[in-house]
PDB file of C-alpha atoms and ligand atoms in Angstrom:
ATOM      1  CA  MET A 949     -71.296 -98.048  58.318  1.00  0.00           C
ATOM      2  CA  SER A 950     -67.850 -99.259  57.248  1.00  0.00           C
ATOM      3  CA  THR A 951     -64.765 -98.111  59.104  1.00  0.00           C
ATOM      4  CA  LEU A 952     -63.327 -94.927  57.599  1.00  0.00           C
ATOM      5  CA  VAL A 953     -59.709 -94.437  56.591  1.00  0.00           C
ATOM      6  CA  MET A 954     -57.973 -91.308  57.871  1.00  0.00           C
ATOM      7  CA  GLY A 955     -54.770 -90.762  55.868  1.00  0.00           C
ATOM      8  CA  ILE A 956     -51.793 -89.210  57.664  1.00  0.00           C
ATOM      9  CA  LEU A 957     -50.187 -86.132  56.128  1.00  0.00           C
ATOM     10  CA  ASN A 958     -47.344 -84.902  58.325  1.00  0.00           C
ATOM     11  CA  VAL A 959     -46.041 -81.582  57.007  1.00  0.00           C
ATOM     12  CA  THR A 960     -43.063 -81.858  59.347  1.00  0.00           C
ATOM     13  CA  PRO A 961     -39.327 -82.354  58.989  1.00  0.00           C
ATOM     14  CA  ASP A 962     -39.169 -84.893  61.834  1.00  0.00           C
ATOM     15  CA  SER A 963     -42.169 -87.252  62.246  1.00  0.00           C
ATOM     16  CA  PHE A 964     -41.102 -90.779  63.149  1.00  0.00           C
ATOM     17  CA  SER A 965     -41.935 -92.611  59.941  1.00  0.00           C
ATOM     18  CA  ASP A 966     -42.543 -89.979  57.256  1.00  0.00           C
ATOM     19  CA  GLY A 967     -40.820 -86.827  58.558  1.00  0.00           C
ATOM     20  CA  GLY A 968     -39.366 -84.668  55.783  1.00  0.00           C
ATOM     21  CA  ARG A 969     -41.199 -86.418  52.949  1.00  0.00           C
ATOM     22  CA  TRP A 970     -44.049 -83.921  52.510  1.00  0.00           C
ATOM     23  CA  ASP A 971     -42.584 -80.771  54.034  1.00  0.00           C
ATOM     24  CA  THR A 972     -42.998 -78.468  51.065  1.00  0.00           C
ATOM     25  CA  VAL A 973     -46.471 -77.131  50.294  1.00  0.00           C
ATOM     26  CA  ASP A 974     -46.570 -78.662  46.800  1.00  0.00           C
ATOM     27  CA  ALA A 975     -45.394 -82.091  47.953  1.00  0.00           C
ATOM     28  CA  ALA A 976     -47.914 -82.048  50.794  1.00  0.00           C
ATOM     29  CA  ILE A 977     -50.808 -81.101  48.512  1.00  0.00           C
ATOM     30  CA  ALA A 978     -49.876 -83.849  46.044  1.00  0.00           C
ATOM     31  CA  ARG A 979     -49.655 -86.373  48.874  1.00  0.00           C
ATOM     32  CA  GLY A 980     -53.041 -85.297  50.269  1.00  0.00           C
ATOM     33  CA  LEU A 981     -54.687 -85.843  46.885  1.00  0.00           C
ATOM     34  CA  GLU A 982     -52.929 -89.200  46.552  1.00  0.00           C
ATOM     35  CA  LEU A 983     -54.207 -90.290  49.993  1.00  0.00           C
ATOM     36  CA  ARG A 984     -57.746 -89.305  48.980  1.00  0.00           C
ATOM     37  CA  ASP A 985     -57.409 -91.250  45.718  1.00  0.00           C
ATOM     38  CA  GLN A 986     -56.138 -94.268  47.691  1.00  0.00           C
ATOM     39  CA  GLY A 987     -59.270 -94.379  49.839  1.00  0.00           C
ATOM     40  CA  ALA A 988     -58.776 -91.890  52.648  1.00  0.00           C
ATOM     41  CA  SER A 989     -62.152 -90.361  53.575  1.00  0.00           C
ATOM     42  CA  ILE A 990     -60.321 -87.888  55.796  1.00  0.00           C
ATOM     43  CA  VAL A 991     -56.803 -86.490  55.424  1.00  0.00           C
ATOM     44  CA  ASP A 992     -55.219 -85.565  58.775  1.00  0.00           C
ATOM     45  CA  VAL A 993     -52.797 -82.658  58.361  1.00  0.00           C
ATOM     46  CA  GLY A 994     -50.212 -82.069  61.094  1.00  0.00           C
ATOM     47  CA  GLY A 995     -47.417 -79.511  61.360  1.00  0.00           C
ATOM     48  CA  GLU A 996     -45.887 -80.512  64.702  1.00  0.00           C
ATOM     49  CA  SER A 997     -44.227 -83.873  65.265  1.00  0.00           C
ATOM     50  CA  THR A 998     -45.332 -85.814  68.341  1.00  0.00           C
ATOM     51  CA  ARG A 999     -42.739 -88.586  68.006  1.00  0.00           C
ATOM     52  CA  PRO A1000     -41.165 -89.633  71.321  1.00  0.00           C
ATOM     53  CA  GLY A1001     -38.721 -86.936  72.413  1.00  0.00           C
ATOM     54  CA  ALA A1002     -39.910 -84.309  69.875  1.00  0.00           C
ATOM     55  CA  ALA A1003     -39.520 -80.619  70.761  1.00  0.00           C
ATOM     56  CA  ARG A1004     -42.560 -78.301  70.584  1.00  0.00           C
ATOM     57  CA  ILE A1005     -42.917 -75.622  67.898  1.00  0.00           C
ATOM     58  CA  GLU A1006     -44.614 -72.222  67.967  1.00  0.00           C
ATOM     59  CA  PRO A1007     -48.182 -71.969  66.617  1.00  0.00           C
ATOM     60  CA  ALA A1008     -47.106 -69.403  63.975  1.00  0.00           C
ATOM     61  CA  GLU A1009     -44.605 -71.843  62.450  1.00  0.00           C
ATOM     62  CA  GLU A1010     -47.131 -74.672  62.636  1.00  0.00           C
ATOM     63  CA  GLN A1011     -49.745 -72.553  60.851  1.00  0.00           C
ATOM     64  CA  GLU A1012     -47.248 -71.576  58.158  1.00  0.00           C
ATOM     65  CA  ARG A1013     -46.792 -75.280  57.446  1.00  0.00           C
ATOM     66  CA  VAL A1014     -50.410 -76.438  57.492  1.00  0.00           C
ATOM     67  CA  VAL A1015     -52.729 -73.585  56.463  1.00  0.00           C
ATOM     68  CA  PRO A1016     -51.726 -73.368  52.758  1.00  0.00           C
ATOM     69  CA  VAL A1017     -51.977 -77.151  52.464  1.00  0.00           C
ATOM     70  CA  ILE A1018     -55.423 -77.228  54.079  1.00  0.00           C
ATOM     71  CA  ARG A1019     -56.678 -74.361  51.944  1.00  0.00           C
ATOM     72  CA  ALA A1020     -55.563 -76.067  48.721  1.00  0.00           C
ATOM     73  CA  LEU A1021     -56.868 -79.528  49.633  1.00  0.00           C
ATOM     74  CA  ALA A1022     -60.210 -78.150  50.874  1.00  0.00           C
ATOM     75  CA  ALA A1023     -60.592 -76.397  47.500  1.00  0.00           C
ATOM     76  CA  GLU A1024     -60.200 -79.845  45.911  1.00  0.00           C
ATOM     77  CA  GLY A1025     -63.058 -81.183  48.051  1.00  0.00           C
ATOM     78  CA  VAL A1026     -60.878 -83.226  50.438  1.00  0.00           C
ATOM     79  CA  THR A1027     -62.301 -83.705  53.957  1.00  0.00           C
ATOM     80  CA  LEU A1028     -59.590 -82.600  56.372  1.00  0.00           C
ATOM     81  CA  SER A1029     -58.703 -82.810  60.020  1.00  0.00           C
ATOM     82  CA  ILE A1030     -56.079 -80.658  61.685  1.00  0.00           C
ATOM     83  CA  ASP A1031     -53.720 -82.500  64.037  1.00  0.00           C
ATOM     84  CA  THR A1032     -52.793 -79.811  66.565  1.00  0.00           C
ATOM     85  CA  MET A1033     -52.548 -79.080  70.267  1.00  0.00           C
ATOM     86  CA  HIS A1034     -52.759 -75.304  69.674  1.00  0.00           C
ATOM     87  CA  ALA A1035     -56.188 -73.645  69.795  1.00  0.00           C
ATOM     88  CA  SER A1036     -55.066 -70.851  67.452  1.00  0.00           C
ATOM     89  CA  THR A1037     -53.944 -73.428  64.861  1.00  0.00           C
ATOM     90  CA  ALA A1038     -57.237 -75.311  65.199  1.00  0.00           C
ATOM     91  CA  ARG A1039     -59.094 -72.065  64.481  1.00  0.00           C
ATOM     92  CA  ALA A1040     -56.859 -71.079  61.531  1.00  0.00           C
ATOM     93  CA  ALA A1041     -57.190 -74.564  60.038  1.00  0.00           C
ATOM     94  CA  VAL A1042     -60.980 -74.675  60.328  1.00  0.00           C
ATOM     95  CA  GLU A1043     -61.171 -71.185  58.806  1.00  0.00           C
ATOM     96  CA  ALA A1044     -59.031 -72.517  55.930  1.00  0.00           C
ATOM     97  CA  GLY A1045     -61.432 -75.431  55.376  1.00  0.00           C
ATOM     98  CA  ALA A1046     -60.690 -78.236  57.882  1.00  0.00           C
ATOM     99  CA  ALA A1047     -63.781 -80.064  59.159  1.00  0.00           C
ATOM    100  CA  ILE A1048     -62.352 -81.835  62.208  1.00  0.00           C
ATOM    101  CA  VAL A1049     -59.964 -80.868  65.014  1.00  0.00           C
ATOM    102  CA  ASN A1050     -57.661 -83.705  66.123  1.00  0.00           C
ATOM    103  CA  ASP A1051     -55.961 -82.838  69.421  1.00  0.00           C
ATOM    104  CA  VAL A1052     -53.571 -85.525  70.694  1.00  0.00           C
ATOM    105  CA  SER A1053     -53.815 -83.942  74.150  1.00  0.00           C
ATOM    106  CA  GLY A1054     -57.629 -84.054  74.190  1.00  0.00           C
ATOM    107  CA  GLY A1055     -57.686 -80.349  75.054  1.00  0.00           C
ATOM    108  CA  LEU A1056     -55.181 -80.610  77.924  1.00  0.00           C
ATOM    109  CA  ALA A1057     -52.164 -78.907  76.332  1.00  0.00           C
ATOM    110  CA  ASP A1058     -53.804 -75.557  75.551  1.00  0.00           C
ATOM    111  CA  PRO A1059     -56.252 -74.024  78.053  1.00  0.00           C
ATOM    112  CA  ASP A1060     -58.054 -72.281  75.157  1.00  0.00           C
ATOM    113  CA  MET A1061     -58.729 -75.469  73.177  1.00  0.00           C
ATOM    114  CA  ALA A1062     -62.041 -76.575  74.730  1.00  0.00           C
ATOM    115  CA  LYS A1063     -63.684 -73.167  74.291  1.00  0.00           C
ATOM    116  CA  THR A1064     -62.278 -72.886  70.761  1.00  0.00           C
ATOM    117  CA  ALA A1065     -63.649 -76.338  69.867  1.00  0.00           C
ATOM    118  CA  ALA A1066     -67.048 -75.254  71.181  1.00  0.00           C
ATOM    119  CA  ASP A1067     -66.919 -72.051  69.091  1.00  0.00           C
ATOM    120  CA  LEU A1068     -65.839 -73.912  65.957  1.00  0.00           C
ATOM    121  CA  ALA A1069     -68.694 -76.441  66.421  1.00  0.00           C
ATOM    122  CA  CYS A1070     -66.920 -79.130  64.420  1.00  0.00           C
ATOM    123  CA  ASP A1071     -66.039 -82.758  65.229  1.00  0.00           C
ATOM    124  CA  PHE A1072     -63.299 -82.966  67.868  1.00  0.00           C
ATOM    125  CA  ILE A1073     -60.998 -85.947  68.321  1.00  0.00           C
ATOM    126  CA  ALA A1074     -59.933 -86.228  71.953  1.00  0.00           C
ATOM    127  CA  MET A1075     -56.946 -88.523  72.307  1.00  0.00           C
ATOM    128  CA  HIS A1076     -55.736 -90.005  75.597  1.00  0.00           C
ATOM    129  CA  TRP A1077     -52.585 -88.162  76.604  1.00  0.00           C
ATOM    130  CA  ARG A1078     -50.578 -87.753  79.772  1.00  0.00           C
ATOM    131  CA  ALA A1079     -47.502 -85.705  78.877  1.00  0.00           C
ATOM    132  CA  HIS A1080     -45.670 -83.979  76.049  1.00  0.00           C
ATOM    133  CA  SER A1081     -43.498 -86.127  73.787  1.00  0.00           C
ATOM    134  CA  ALA A1082     -40.264 -85.495  75.681  1.00  0.00           C
ATOM    135  CA  GLU A1083     -41.826 -86.961  78.852  1.00  0.00           C
ATOM    136  CA  MET A1084     -44.465 -89.379  77.634  1.00  0.00           C
ATOM    137  CA  ASP A1085     -42.622 -92.696  77.823  1.00  0.00           C
ATOM    138  CA  LYS A1086     -42.089 -92.146  81.557  1.00  0.00           C
ATOM    139  CA  ALA A1087     -45.865 -91.729  81.995  1.00  0.00           C
ATOM    140  CA  ASP A1088     -46.516 -95.348  80.928  1.00  0.00           C
ATOM    141  CA  ARG A1089     -47.555 -96.367  84.459  1.00  0.00           C
ATOM    142  CA  TYR A1090     -50.894 -98.111  84.877  1.00  0.00           C
ATOM    143  CA  GLU A1091     -52.441-100.542  87.352  1.00  0.00           C
ATOM    144  CA  ASP A1092     -55.308-101.179  84.932  1.00  0.00           C
ATOM    145  CA  VAL A1093     -54.723 -99.441  81.619  1.00  0.00           C
ATOM    146  CA  VAL A1094     -58.258 -99.905  80.241  1.00  0.00           C
ATOM    147  CA  ALA A1095     -59.942 -98.510  83.354  1.00  0.00           C
ATOM    148  CA  GLU A1096     -57.494 -95.614  83.723  1.00  0.00           C
ATOM    149  CA  VAL A1097     -57.595 -94.561  80.084  1.00  0.00           C
ATOM    150  CA  GLY A1098     -61.404 -94.792  80.275  1.00  0.00           C
ATOM    151  CA  ARG A1099     -61.536 -92.537  83.347  1.00  0.00           C
ATOM    152  CA  GLU A1100     -59.063 -90.027  81.932  1.00  0.00           C
ATOM    153  CA  LEU A1101     -60.961 -89.826  78.623  1.00  0.00           C
ATOM    154  CA  GLU A1102     -64.232 -89.373  80.494  1.00  0.00           C
ATOM    155  CA  ALA A1103     -62.676 -86.429  82.337  1.00  0.00           C
ATOM    156  CA  ARG A1104     -61.737 -84.891  78.971  1.00  0.00           C
ATOM    157  CA  VAL A1105     -65.298 -85.385  77.696  1.00  0.00           C
ATOM    158  CA  ASP A1106     -66.670 -83.703  80.838  1.00  0.00           C
ATOM    159  CA  ALA A1107     -64.329 -80.718  80.380  1.00  0.00           C
ATOM    160  CA  LEU A1108     -65.153 -80.388  76.679  1.00  0.00           C
ATOM    161  CA  VAL A1109     -68.900 -80.695  77.189  1.00  0.00           C
ATOM    162  CA  GLY A1110     -68.608 -78.252  80.092  1.00  0.00           C
ATOM    163  CA  ALA A1111     -67.003 -75.750  77.698  1.00  0.00           C
ATOM    164  CA  GLY A1112     -69.885 -76.169  75.249  1.00  0.00           C
ATOM    165  CA  VAL A1113     -68.743 -78.925  72.849  1.00  0.00           C
ATOM    166  CA  ALA A1114     -71.677 -81.160  71.832  1.00  0.00           C
ATOM    167  CA  SER A1115     -71.082 -84.684  73.171  1.00  0.00           C
ATOM    168  CA  ASP A1116     -71.872 -86.314  69.825  1.00  0.00           C
ATOM    169  CA  ARG A1117     -69.133 -84.199  68.210  1.00  0.00           C
ATOM    170  CA  ILE A1118     -66.488 -85.876  70.369  1.00  0.00           C
ATOM    171  CA  VAL A1119     -64.539 -88.826  68.946  1.00  0.00           C
ATOM    172  CA  LEU A1120     -62.348 -90.740  71.420  1.00  0.00           C
ATOM    173  CA  ASP A1121     -58.907 -92.187  70.704  1.00  0.00           C
ATOM    174  CA  PRO A1122     -56.814 -94.305  73.133  1.00  0.00           C
ATOM    175  CA  GLY A1123     -53.560 -92.618  72.054  1.00  0.00           C
ATOM    176  CA  LEU A1124     -51.593 -95.721  71.104  1.00  0.00           C
ATOM    177  CA  GLY A1125     -47.888 -95.105  71.679  1.00  0.00           C
ATOM    178  CA  PHE A1126     -48.543 -91.999  73.812  1.00  0.00           C
ATOM    179  CA  ALA A1127     -47.582 -92.823  77.420  1.00  0.00           C
ATOM    180  CA  LYS A1128     -47.857 -96.436  76.249  1.00  0.00           C
ATOM    181  CA  VAL A1129     -44.557 -97.916  75.163  1.00  0.00           C
ATOM    182  CA  THR A1130     -45.438-101.516  74.249  1.00  0.00           C
ATOM    183  CA  ASP A1131     -47.714-103.804  76.307  1.00  0.00           C
ATOM    184  CA  SER A1132     -50.121-101.056  77.442  1.00  0.00           C
ATOM    185  CA  ASN A1133     -51.366-100.652  73.872  1.00  0.00           C
ATOM    186  CA  TRP A1134     -52.863-104.079  73.266  1.00  0.00           C
ATOM    187  CA  PRO A1135     -55.671-104.139  75.872  1.00  0.00           C
ATOM    188  CA  LEU A1136     -56.839-100.746  74.573  1.00  0.00           C
ATOM    189  CA  ILE A1137     -57.444-102.243  71.127  1.00  0.00           C
ATOM    190  CA  ALA A1138     -58.720-105.608  72.384  1.00  0.00           C
ATOM    191  CA  ARG A1139     -61.152-104.107  74.939  1.00  0.00           C
ATOM    192  CA  TRP A1140     -62.005-100.794  73.275  1.00  0.00           C
ATOM    193  CA  ARG A1141     -65.705-100.984  74.084  1.00  0.00           C
ATOM    194  CA  GLU A1142     -64.876-100.781  77.788  1.00  0.00           C
ATOM    195  CA  TRP A1143     -63.366 -97.289  77.538  1.00  0.00           C
ATOM    196  CA  ALA A1144     -65.304 -95.817  74.595  1.00  0.00           C
ATOM    197  CA  GLY A1145     -68.757 -95.271  76.079  1.00  0.00           C
ATOM    198  CA  ASP A1146     -71.146 -94.136  73.352  1.00  0.00           C
ATOM    199  CA  HIS A1147     -68.530 -92.169  71.434  1.00  0.00           C
ATOM    200  CA  ARG A1148     -67.166 -92.846  67.984  1.00  0.00           C
ATOM    201  CA  VAL A1149     -63.648 -94.277  68.181  1.00  0.00           C
ATOM    202  CA  LEU A1150     -60.490 -93.583  66.191  1.00  0.00           C
ATOM    203  CA  ILE A1151     -57.530 -95.984  66.392  1.00  0.00           C
ATOM    204  CA  GLY A1152     -54.052 -94.837  65.358  1.00  0.00           C
ATOM    205  CA  ALA A1153     -51.709 -97.836  65.351  1.00  0.00           C
ATOM    206  CA  SER A1154     -49.943 -97.123  62.069  1.00  0.00           C
ATOM    207  CA  ARG A1155     -46.273 -98.193  62.103  1.00  0.00           C
ATOM    208  CA  LYS A1156     -45.936 -97.581  65.852  1.00  0.00           C
ATOM    209  CA  ARG A1157     -43.264 -99.107  68.085  1.00  0.00           C
ATOM    210  CA  PHE A1158     -45.537-101.637  69.799  1.00  0.00           C
ATOM    211  CA  LEU A1159     -46.203-103.242  66.404  1.00  0.00           C
ATOM    212  CA  GLY A1160     -42.446-103.604  65.928  1.00  0.00           C
ATOM    213  CA  ALA A1161     -42.266-105.489  69.236  1.00  0.00           C
ATOM    214  CA  ALA A1162     -45.095-107.839  68.193  1.00  0.00           C
ATOM    215  CA  ILE A1163     -43.441-108.480  64.824  1.00  0.00           C
ATOM    216  CA  ALA A1164     -40.159-109.355  66.562  1.00  0.00           C
ATOM    217  CA  SER A1165     -41.944-111.749  68.943  1.00  0.00           C
ATOM    218  CA  GLY A1166     -43.189-113.678  65.884  1.00  0.00           C
ATOM    219  CA  GLY A1167     -39.692-113.871  64.393  1.00  0.00           C
ATOM    220  CA  GLY A1168     -40.120-110.941  61.966  1.00  0.00           C
ATOM    221  CA  ASP A1169     -38.078-107.776  61.606  1.00  0.00           C
ATOM    222  CA  GLY A1170     -40.154-104.831  62.802  1.00  0.00           C
ATOM    223  CA  ALA A1171     -37.262-102.594  63.813  1.00  0.00           C
ATOM    224  CA  ASP A1172     -37.786-100.198  60.895  1.00  0.00           C
ATOM    225  CA  PRO A1173     -41.223 -98.468  60.809  1.00  0.00           C
ATOM    226  CA  SER A1174     -41.477 -99.217  57.070  1.00  0.00           C
ATOM    227  CA  ASN A1175     -41.593-102.957  57.947  1.00  0.00           C
ATOM    228  CA  ARG A1176     -44.737-102.485  60.047  1.00  0.00           C
ATOM    229  CA  GLU A1177     -47.251-102.044  57.238  1.00  0.00           C
ATOM    230  CA  ALA A1178     -48.697-105.589  57.269  1.00  0.00           C
ATOM    231  CA  ALA A1179     -49.057-105.383  61.062  1.00  0.00           C
ATOM    232  CA  THR A1180     -50.837-102.024  60.679  1.00  0.00           C
ATOM    233  CA  THR A1181     -53.236-103.560  58.176  1.00  0.00           C
ATOM    234  CA  ALA A1182     -53.912-106.424  60.611  1.00  0.00           C
ATOM    235  CA  VAL A1183     -55.030-103.852  63.193  1.00  0.00           C
ATOM    236  CA  THR A1184     -57.241-102.177  60.581  1.00  0.00           C
ATOM    237  CA  THR A1185     -58.856-105.535  59.823  1.00  0.00           C
ATOM    238  CA  VAL A1186     -59.700-106.081  63.490  1.00  0.00           C
ATOM    239  CA  CYS A1187     -61.023-102.512  63.792  1.00  0.00           C
ATOM    240  CA  ALA A1188     -63.229-103.012  60.751  1.00  0.00           C
ATOM    241  CA  LEU A1189     -64.594-106.308  62.138  1.00  0.00           C
ATOM    242  CA  GLU A1190     -65.251-104.560  65.441  1.00  0.00           C
ATOM    243  CA  GLY A1191     -67.065-101.547  63.997  1.00  0.00           C
ATOM    244  CA  VAL A1192     -64.497 -98.916  64.999  1.00  0.00           C
ATOM    245  CA  TRP A1193     -65.392 -95.554  63.381  1.00  0.00           C
ATOM    246  CA  ALA A1194     -62.002 -94.802  61.762  1.00  0.00           C
ATOM    247  CA  VAL A1195     -58.340 -95.829  61.574  1.00  0.00           C
ATOM    248  CA  ARG A1196     -55.503 -93.306  61.198  1.00  0.00           C
ATOM    249  CA  VAL A1197     -52.903 -94.743  58.806  1.00  0.00           C
ATOM    250  CA  HIS A1198     -49.973 -93.854  56.552  1.00  0.00           C
ATOM    251  CA  ASP A1199     -50.889 -96.337  53.776  1.00  0.00           C
ATOM    252  CA  ALA A1200     -54.521 -95.587  52.911  1.00  0.00           C
ATOM    253  CA  ALA A1201     -54.814 -98.158  50.111  1.00  0.00           C
ATOM    254  CA  ALA A1202     -53.827-101.117  52.296  1.00  0.00           C
ATOM    255  CA  SER A1203     -56.407-100.220  54.944  1.00  0.00           C
ATOM    256  CA  ARG A1204     -59.072 -99.477  52.323  1.00  0.00           C
ATOM    257  CA  ASP A1205     -58.539-102.955  50.872  1.00  0.00           C
ATOM    258  CA  ALA A1206     -58.671-104.644  54.280  1.00  0.00           C
ATOM    259  CA  ILE A1207     -61.959-102.852  55.021  1.00  0.00           C
ATOM    260  CA  SER A1208     -63.357-103.997  51.648  1.00  0.00           C
ATOM    261  CA  VAL A1209     -62.520-107.619  52.553  1.00  0.00           C
ATOM    262  CA  VAL A1210     -64.228-107.281  55.938  1.00  0.00           C
ATOM    263  CA  SER A1211     -67.255-105.791  54.254  1.00  0.00           C
ATOM    264  CA  ARG A1212     -67.533-108.881  51.989  1.00  0.00           C
ATOM    265  CA  LEU A1213     -67.169-111.187  54.989  1.00  0.00           C
ATOM    266  CA  THR A1214     -69.810-109.423  57.070  1.00  0.00           C
ATOM    267  CA  THR A1215     -72.210-109.414  54.088  1.00  0.00           C
ATOM    268  CA  ALA A1216     -71.577-113.180  53.840  1.00  0.00           C
ATOM    269  CA  GLY A1217     -72.590-113.611  57.484  1.00  0.00           C
ATOM    270  CA  TYR A1218     -69.339-113.353  59.457  1.00  0.00           C
ATOM    271  CA  LYS A1219     -69.905-112.340  63.054  1.00  0.00           C
ATOM    272  CA  ALA A1220     -67.111-111.516  65.496  1.00  0.00           C
ATOM    273  CA  ARG A1221     -67.247-114.061  68.338  1.00  0.00           C
TER     274      ARG A1221
HETATM  275  N1  LIG B 145     -50.628 -90.495  66.460  1.00  0.00           N
HETATM  276  C1  LIG B 145     -49.722 -89.601  66.026  1.00  0.00           C
HETATM  277  C2  LIG B 145     -50.102 -88.287  65.701  1.00  0.00           C
HETATM  278  N2  LIG B 145     -51.393 -87.892  65.815  1.00  0.00           N
HETATM  279  N3  LIG B 145     -53.628 -88.380  66.353  1.00  0.00           N
HETATM  280  C3  LIG B 145     -54.545 -89.248  66.801  1.00  0.00           C
HETATM  281  N4  LIG B 145     -55.826 -88.856  66.932  1.00  0.00           N
HETATM  282  N5  LIG B 145     -54.234 -90.537  67.121  1.00  0.00           N
HETATM  283  C4  LIG B 145     -52.963 -91.010  67.038  1.00  0.00           C
HETATM  284  O1  LIG B 145     -52.735 -92.188  67.373  1.00  0.00           O
HETATM  285  C5  LIG B 145     -51.940 -90.109  66.582  1.00  0.00           C
HETATM  286  C6  LIG B 145     -52.324 -88.787  66.244  1.00  0.00           C
HETATM  287  C7  LIG B 145     -48.291 -90.015  65.886  1.00  0.00           C
HETATM  288  O2  LIG B 145     -48.076 -90.676  64.692  1.00  0.00           O
HETATM  289  P1  LIG B 145     -47.457 -89.967  63.350  1.00  0.00           P
HETATM  290  O3  LIG B 145     -46.174 -89.297  63.777  1.00  0.00           O
HETATM  291  O4  LIG B 145     -47.235 -91.077  62.404  1.00  0.00           O
HETATM  292  O5  LIG B 145     -48.443 -88.981  62.831  1.00  0.00           O
END
């Protein structure tokens, strides 16, 4: 199966690259439909920014932002995930029509999340996470990032399965940019099979800081997140060649097109070496 595109819809005033752009219900709904039309198989709706240094918000405020958007987009037949660390928001979102829970803390931030995910019986994206946004850059300390992320994700899987989540419902995500400032990110993409086990994998590289650093090392200007789109699409291309389940991106059309190119190449006999 081809790699899926998950389009990012941040209904927040302060996300790092698109904060404030879709923070009214009508603008968010229109953007969700646009992402679907541009090739997103899943639209990931989030109401709490996780950018480095971001402050937390209360679940009630988060739900006020996301639930009307999810309800409207679900009525239009859009497949939705809810990007939340709050169990009560996960439940409200699934009741409003979301099909997938995407928890950047992999169930660590809210002690009720694992049981809630089991009750909801939907797909659950468990991302590698070490600390909340205000603290996460300091947690970028690894001897062997691939082995440690693998072990820490396995512990999340054990906790989730222990709470009753079906193992094949769990999608793993290395959490690029989360407790990984620059160099820690690359081995997690390059050697993803070593930490993924048998789980489906989601990669979220879109416009993140480590891409800016790579762009600069090649002589480009990656300081502004909006200049990181070609680099994001390069990561999507690699993910598609590698058989990664899905990529989480801001520009759905660019990733859709990259995946279409890879599909032509693999049909013509290309094999990753
Ligand atoms: N990154 C962000 C937010 N949510 N969820 C998953 N599963 N994986 C990610 O890499 C991820 C995420 C931060 O990026 P944004 O502010 O552009 O949404």
